Every structure is written in C-alpha cells, then in structure tokens.
Coordinates of C-alpha atoms in Angstrom, one line a residue:
X1 CA 97.9 92.3 73.6
X2 CA 95.2 90.3 71.9
X3 CA 95.6 86.7 70.6
X4 CA 95.3 87.9 67.0
X5 CA 98.1 90.4 67.6
X6 CA 100.3 87.8 69.3
X7 CA 99.7 85.4 66.5
X8 CA 100.6 88.0 63.9
X9 CA 103.9 88.8 65.7
X10 CA 104.7 85.1 66.0
X11 CA 104.0 84.5 62.4
X12 CA 106.3 87.4 61.4
X13 CA 109.2 85.9 63.3
X14 CA 109.4 88.6 65.9
X15 CA 109.9 87.4 69.5
X16 CA 108.7 89.7 72.3
X17 CA 110.3 89.1 75.7
X18 CA 108.5 91.3 78.2
X19 CA 111.0 90.6 80.9
X20 CA 114.0 91.8 78.8
X21 CA 112.0 94.8 77.5
X22 CA 111.1 95.8 81.1
X23 CA 114.7 95.5 82.2
X24 CA 115.9 97.6 79.3
X25 CA 113.2 100.2 80.2
X26 CA 114.4 100.3 83.8
X27 CA 118.1 100.6 82.9
X28 CA 118.0 102.9 79.9
X29 CA 114.7 104.7 80.4
X30 CA 113.5 105.1 84.0
X31 CA 116.9 105.4 85.8
X32 CA 118.4 108.0 83.4
X33 CA 115.2 109.9 83.4
X34 CA 115.9 110.9 87.1
X35 CA 118.8 113.1 86.1
X36 CA 117.0 115.8 84.1
X37 CA 114.2 116.6 86.5
X38 CA 116.8 116.5 89.3
X39 CA 118.8 119.2 87.6
X40 CA 115.6 121.2 86.9
X41 CA 114.7 121.0 90.6
X42 CA 118.1 122.2 91.6
X43 CA 117.8 125.1 89.2
X44 CA 114.4 126.1 90.7
X45 CA 115.9 126.1 94.2
X46 CA 118.7 128.4 92.9
X47 CA 116.2 130.8 91.1
X48 CA 114.1 131.1 94.3
X49 CA 117.3 131.7 96.4
X50 CA 117.1 128.8 98.7
X51 CA 120.1 130.1 100.6
X52 CA 118.2 133.2 101.7
X53 CA 115.1 131.3 102.8
X54 CA 115.0 127.7 104.0
X55 CA 118.7 127.5 103.7
X56 CA 120.8 124.7 105.0
X57 CA 117.9 122.8 106.5
X58 CA 116.1 122.3 103.2
X59 CA 119.3 121.5 101.4
X60 CA 120.1 118.8 103.9
X61 CA 116.6 117.4 103.4
X62 CA 117.4 117.2 99.7
X63 CA 120.5 115.2 100.5
X64 CA 118.5 112.9 102.7
X65 CA 116.0 112.2 99.8
X66 CA 118.8 111.5 97.4
X67 CA 120.3 109.0 99.9
X68 CA 116.9 107.3 100.3
X69 CA 116.7 106.9 96.6
X70 CA 120.4 106.2 95.9
X71 CA 120.9 103.3 98.4
X72 CA 118.3 101.0 96.9
X73 CA 119.3 101.9 93.4
X74 CA 123.0 101.0 94.1
X75 CA 122.0 97.7 95.8
X76 CA 119.7 96.8 92.9
X77 CA 122.4 97.4 90.3
X78 CA 124.8 95.0 92.1
X79 CA 122.6 92.4 93.8
X80 CA 119.7 90.0 93.0
X81 CA 116.2 91.1 93.9
X82 CA 115.0 89.0 96.9
X83 CA 112.9 89.7 100.0
X84 CA 115.7 91.6 101.7
X85 CA 116.2 93.9 98.7
X86 CA 112.5 94.3 98.2
X87 CA 112.2 95.3 101.9
X88 CA 114.9 97.9 101.5
X89 CA 113.2 99.3 98.4
X90 CA 109.7 99.4 100.0
X91 CA 111.1 101.1 103.1
X92 CA 113.1 103.6 101.1
X93 CA 110.2 104.5 98.9
X94 CA 107.9 105.1 101.9
X95 CA 110.7 107.2 103.6
X96 CA 111.3 109.2 100.4
X97 CA 107.6 110.1 100.1
X98 CA 107.4 111.2 103.8
X99 CA 110.6 113.2 103.4
X100 CA 109.2 114.8 100.2
X101 CA 106.2 116.1 102.2
X102 CA 108.6 117.4 104.9
X103 CA 110.7 119.1 102.2
X104 CA 107.8 121.1 100.7
X105 CA 106.5 122.0 104.2
X106 CA 109.9 123.4 105.1
X107 CA 110.1 125.4 101.9
X108 CA 106.6 126.9 102.3
X109 CA 107.2 127.7 106.0
X110 CA 110.4 129.6 105.1
X111 CA 108.5 131.7 102.5
X112 CA 110.5 130.3 99.7
X113 CA 108.2 130.4 96.6
X114 CA 107.5 126.9 95.3
X115 CA 106.2 127.7 91.8
X116 CA 103.8 125.5 89.8
X117 CA 106.7 124.4 87.6
X118 CA 108.7 123.2 90.6
X119 CA 105.6 121.4 92.0
X120 CA 105.2 119.5 88.7
X121 CA 108.9 118.6 88.8
X122 CA 108.4 117.2 92.3
X123 CA 105.4 115.2 91.1
X124 CA 107.6 113.6 88.4
X125 CA 110.4 112.9 90.9
X126 CA 108.0 111.3 93.4
X127 CA 106.4 109.0 90.9
X128 CA 109.7 107.5 89.6
X129 CA 110.4 105.4 92.8
X130 CA 106.9 103.9 92.6
X131 CA 107.2 103.2 88.9
X132 CA 110.5 101.5 89.3
X133 CA 109.4 99.5 92.3
X134 CA 106.2 98.3 90.6
X135 CA 108.2 97.2 87.6
X136 CA 110.6 95.2 89.7
X137 CA 107.8 93.6 91.6
X138 CA 106.2 92.5 88.4
X139 CA 109.5 91.1 87.1
X140 CA 110.1 89.2 90.4
X141 CA 106.7 88.1 91.4
X142 CA 108.2 85.0 93.0
X143 CA 110.3 87.1 95.3
X144 CA 107.2 89.2 96.3
X145 CA 105.5 85.9 97.3
X146 CA 108.6 84.9 99.2
X147 CA 108.6 88.2 101.0
X148 CA 104.9 87.8 102.0
X149 CA 105.8 84.4 103.4
X150 CA 108.7 85.9 105.4
X151 CA 111.3 84.2 103.2
X152 CA 110.5 80.8 104.6
X153 CA 112.3 78.0 102.7
X154 CA 114.7 80.4 100.9
X155 CA 118.2 80.4 102.5
X156 CA 119.1 83.5 100.4
X157 CA 116.0 85.5 101.3
X158 CA 117.6 87.7 103.9
X159 CA 121.1 88.2 102.5
X160 CA 122.6 90.2 99.6
X161 CA 123.2 87.9 96.7
X162 CA 125.5 89.2 93.8
X163 CA 123.7 89.4 90.5
X164 CA 124.0 86.3 88.4
X165 CA 124.4 88.4 85.3
X166 CA 126.4 91.4 86.4
X167 CA 125.8 94.7 84.6
X168 CA 128.7 95.8 82.4
X169 CA 131.4 98.0 83.8
X170 CA 130.7 100.6 81.1
X171 CA 127.1 100.9 82.1
X172 CA 127.9 101.2 85.8
X173 CA 130.6 103.8 85.1
X174 CA 128.2 105.8 82.9
X175 CA 125.6 105.8 85.7
X176 CA 128.3 106.9 88.2
X177 CA 129.4 109.7 86.0
X178 CA 125.8 110.9 85.5
X179 CA 125.2 110.8 89.3
X180 CA 128.3 112.8 90.0
X181 CA 127.5 115.3 87.3
X182 CA 123.8 115.7 87.7
X183 CA 123.3 115.0 91.4
X184 CA 126.4 115.3 93.6
X185 CA 127.9 118.4 92.0
X186 CA 124.8 120.6 91.8
X187 CA 123.4 119.6 95.1
X188 CA 126.8 119.8 96.8
X189 CA 127.1 123.4 95.4
X190 CA 123.6 124.1 96.8
X191 CA 124.6 122.9 100.3
X192 CA 127.9 124.8 100.2
X193 CA 126.1 128.0 99.1
X194 CA 123.5 127.6 101.9
X195 CA 126.2 127.0 104.5
X196 CA 128.2 130.0 103.4
X197 CA 125.2 132.2 103.6
X198 CA 124.3 130.9 107.0
X199 CA 127.9 131.7 108.2
X200 CA 127.7 135.2 106.7
X201 CA 124.3 135.9 108.4
X202 CA 125.6 134.6 111.8
X203 CA 128.7 136.9 111.5
X204 CA 126.5 139.8 110.6
X205 CA 124.1 139.2 113.5
X206 CA 127.0 138.9 116.0
X207 CA 128.4 142.2 114.7
X208 CA 125.0 143.9 115.0
X209 CA 124.6 142.6 118.5
X210 CA 128.1 143.7 119.4
X211 CA 127.4 147.2 118.0
X212 CA 124.1 147.5 119.9
X213 CA 125.9 146.4 123.1
X214 CA 128.6 149.1 122.6
X215 CA 125.9 151.7 121.8
X216 CA 124.0 150.9 125.0
X217 CA 127.2 151.0 127.1
X218 CA 128.0 154.4 125.6
X219 CA 124.5 155.8 126.3
X220 CA 124.7 154.5 129.9
X221 CA 127.8 156.6 130.8

C-alpha cells in the first residue's frame, strides 16, 4: 500500500489492522478451506476404487497426513504461538510434505489412477500448511526470532501457554463438527472399506489355496 493510499484511508476514518485481518483470514478463510478439497480428494479415491488397488496402506497414509496437520492446528487453536509451537508446526509441515510424496508414490505403484483433477487437489492441500505457517510467522515475528535464538531469555519458550484471548466455544465447536463431518467420517469410511476388502480378498485367497491343495491331493491318489 502506498503512502497516498494510506493517507486516503486514514482521512476517511477507516482503520486497517493487518494483524486482525490476518487472524480473521486464518480462522475463517484458510482453515475452513481445507474441508472442501479434503472431501474432493476422498471422492477421487472412491471413484478410482482405492480399496481394490493401494487399499489399506494408502488409506493409513491418508490418516497419517491428517494427523500431521491436525495436531499443530489443534495446538494453535488452544495455545499461544511460541518457539515450541513453531517447532511443532515446522516439523509437522515438513513431515506432511514427505508423507504426501509417499502417498502419491504408493498410489502410482499400486496402479491406482491418479487423475489430473486429483493431482490439482493434492497441490491445493499441500500448499495450505505452508500458507498458514507463513502467515503465523509474519504475525509472530518476535517468536520466530526467539526460536532462532533457541528461546534464550524467554521462560515460556518451550512450554505450552494457553491463549491469552481464547477462541469462542462456538467457533471451536463449529470447527470440531466440520472436522468430524468432512474428515473423520469420510476417511473413516474409506479405511473401513479398504479393511473389509482386504479381509474378503484374504478369505478368497485362502479358499483358493485350500481348493488347489484338495485338487492336488485328489490327483495324487
């Protein structure tokens, strides 16, 4: 924003608080935006019959990625950003990216078709942790500096500190409902479907092996 624009806004009586605007973007923009592509990704797995290809292994990888994202989000919603929380966020973001590569490799090796639409959904989902982390680091530049100094001089650097301004119960309840509806239910259904298919296939293979053994025994008489 140029000086002329800033002066014009100031003269009009409008106050722009970049920090508050960024927090609102994170809480009501970026975080909720995870749910729609997450559902879309689940639908793509279903359409390409994940249970018949990569199966339980890939579904468990999806659960791992959601855990890598969910833990730092839950901590950030309840605690102040400090060197400890930033370390968790940085580690989780790196782990999520590595797991995302493992996920796609697992799908491709299993011959599950990863269509261009699904690849674009993955790109969106992978970019969100980086966007959220970058915004938090800009908001808490002092804590980033403290992290780089190893937290020296800050007695609260390496412990969880409850938020000074807790989020409303209504907001936290809404996020919990959205997570349950858009993440836990669909991906739980996916894992259950994969596990059932794996059990069915094992039972079929055992029956086939038993039938072959009986056939060989009959031929040998």
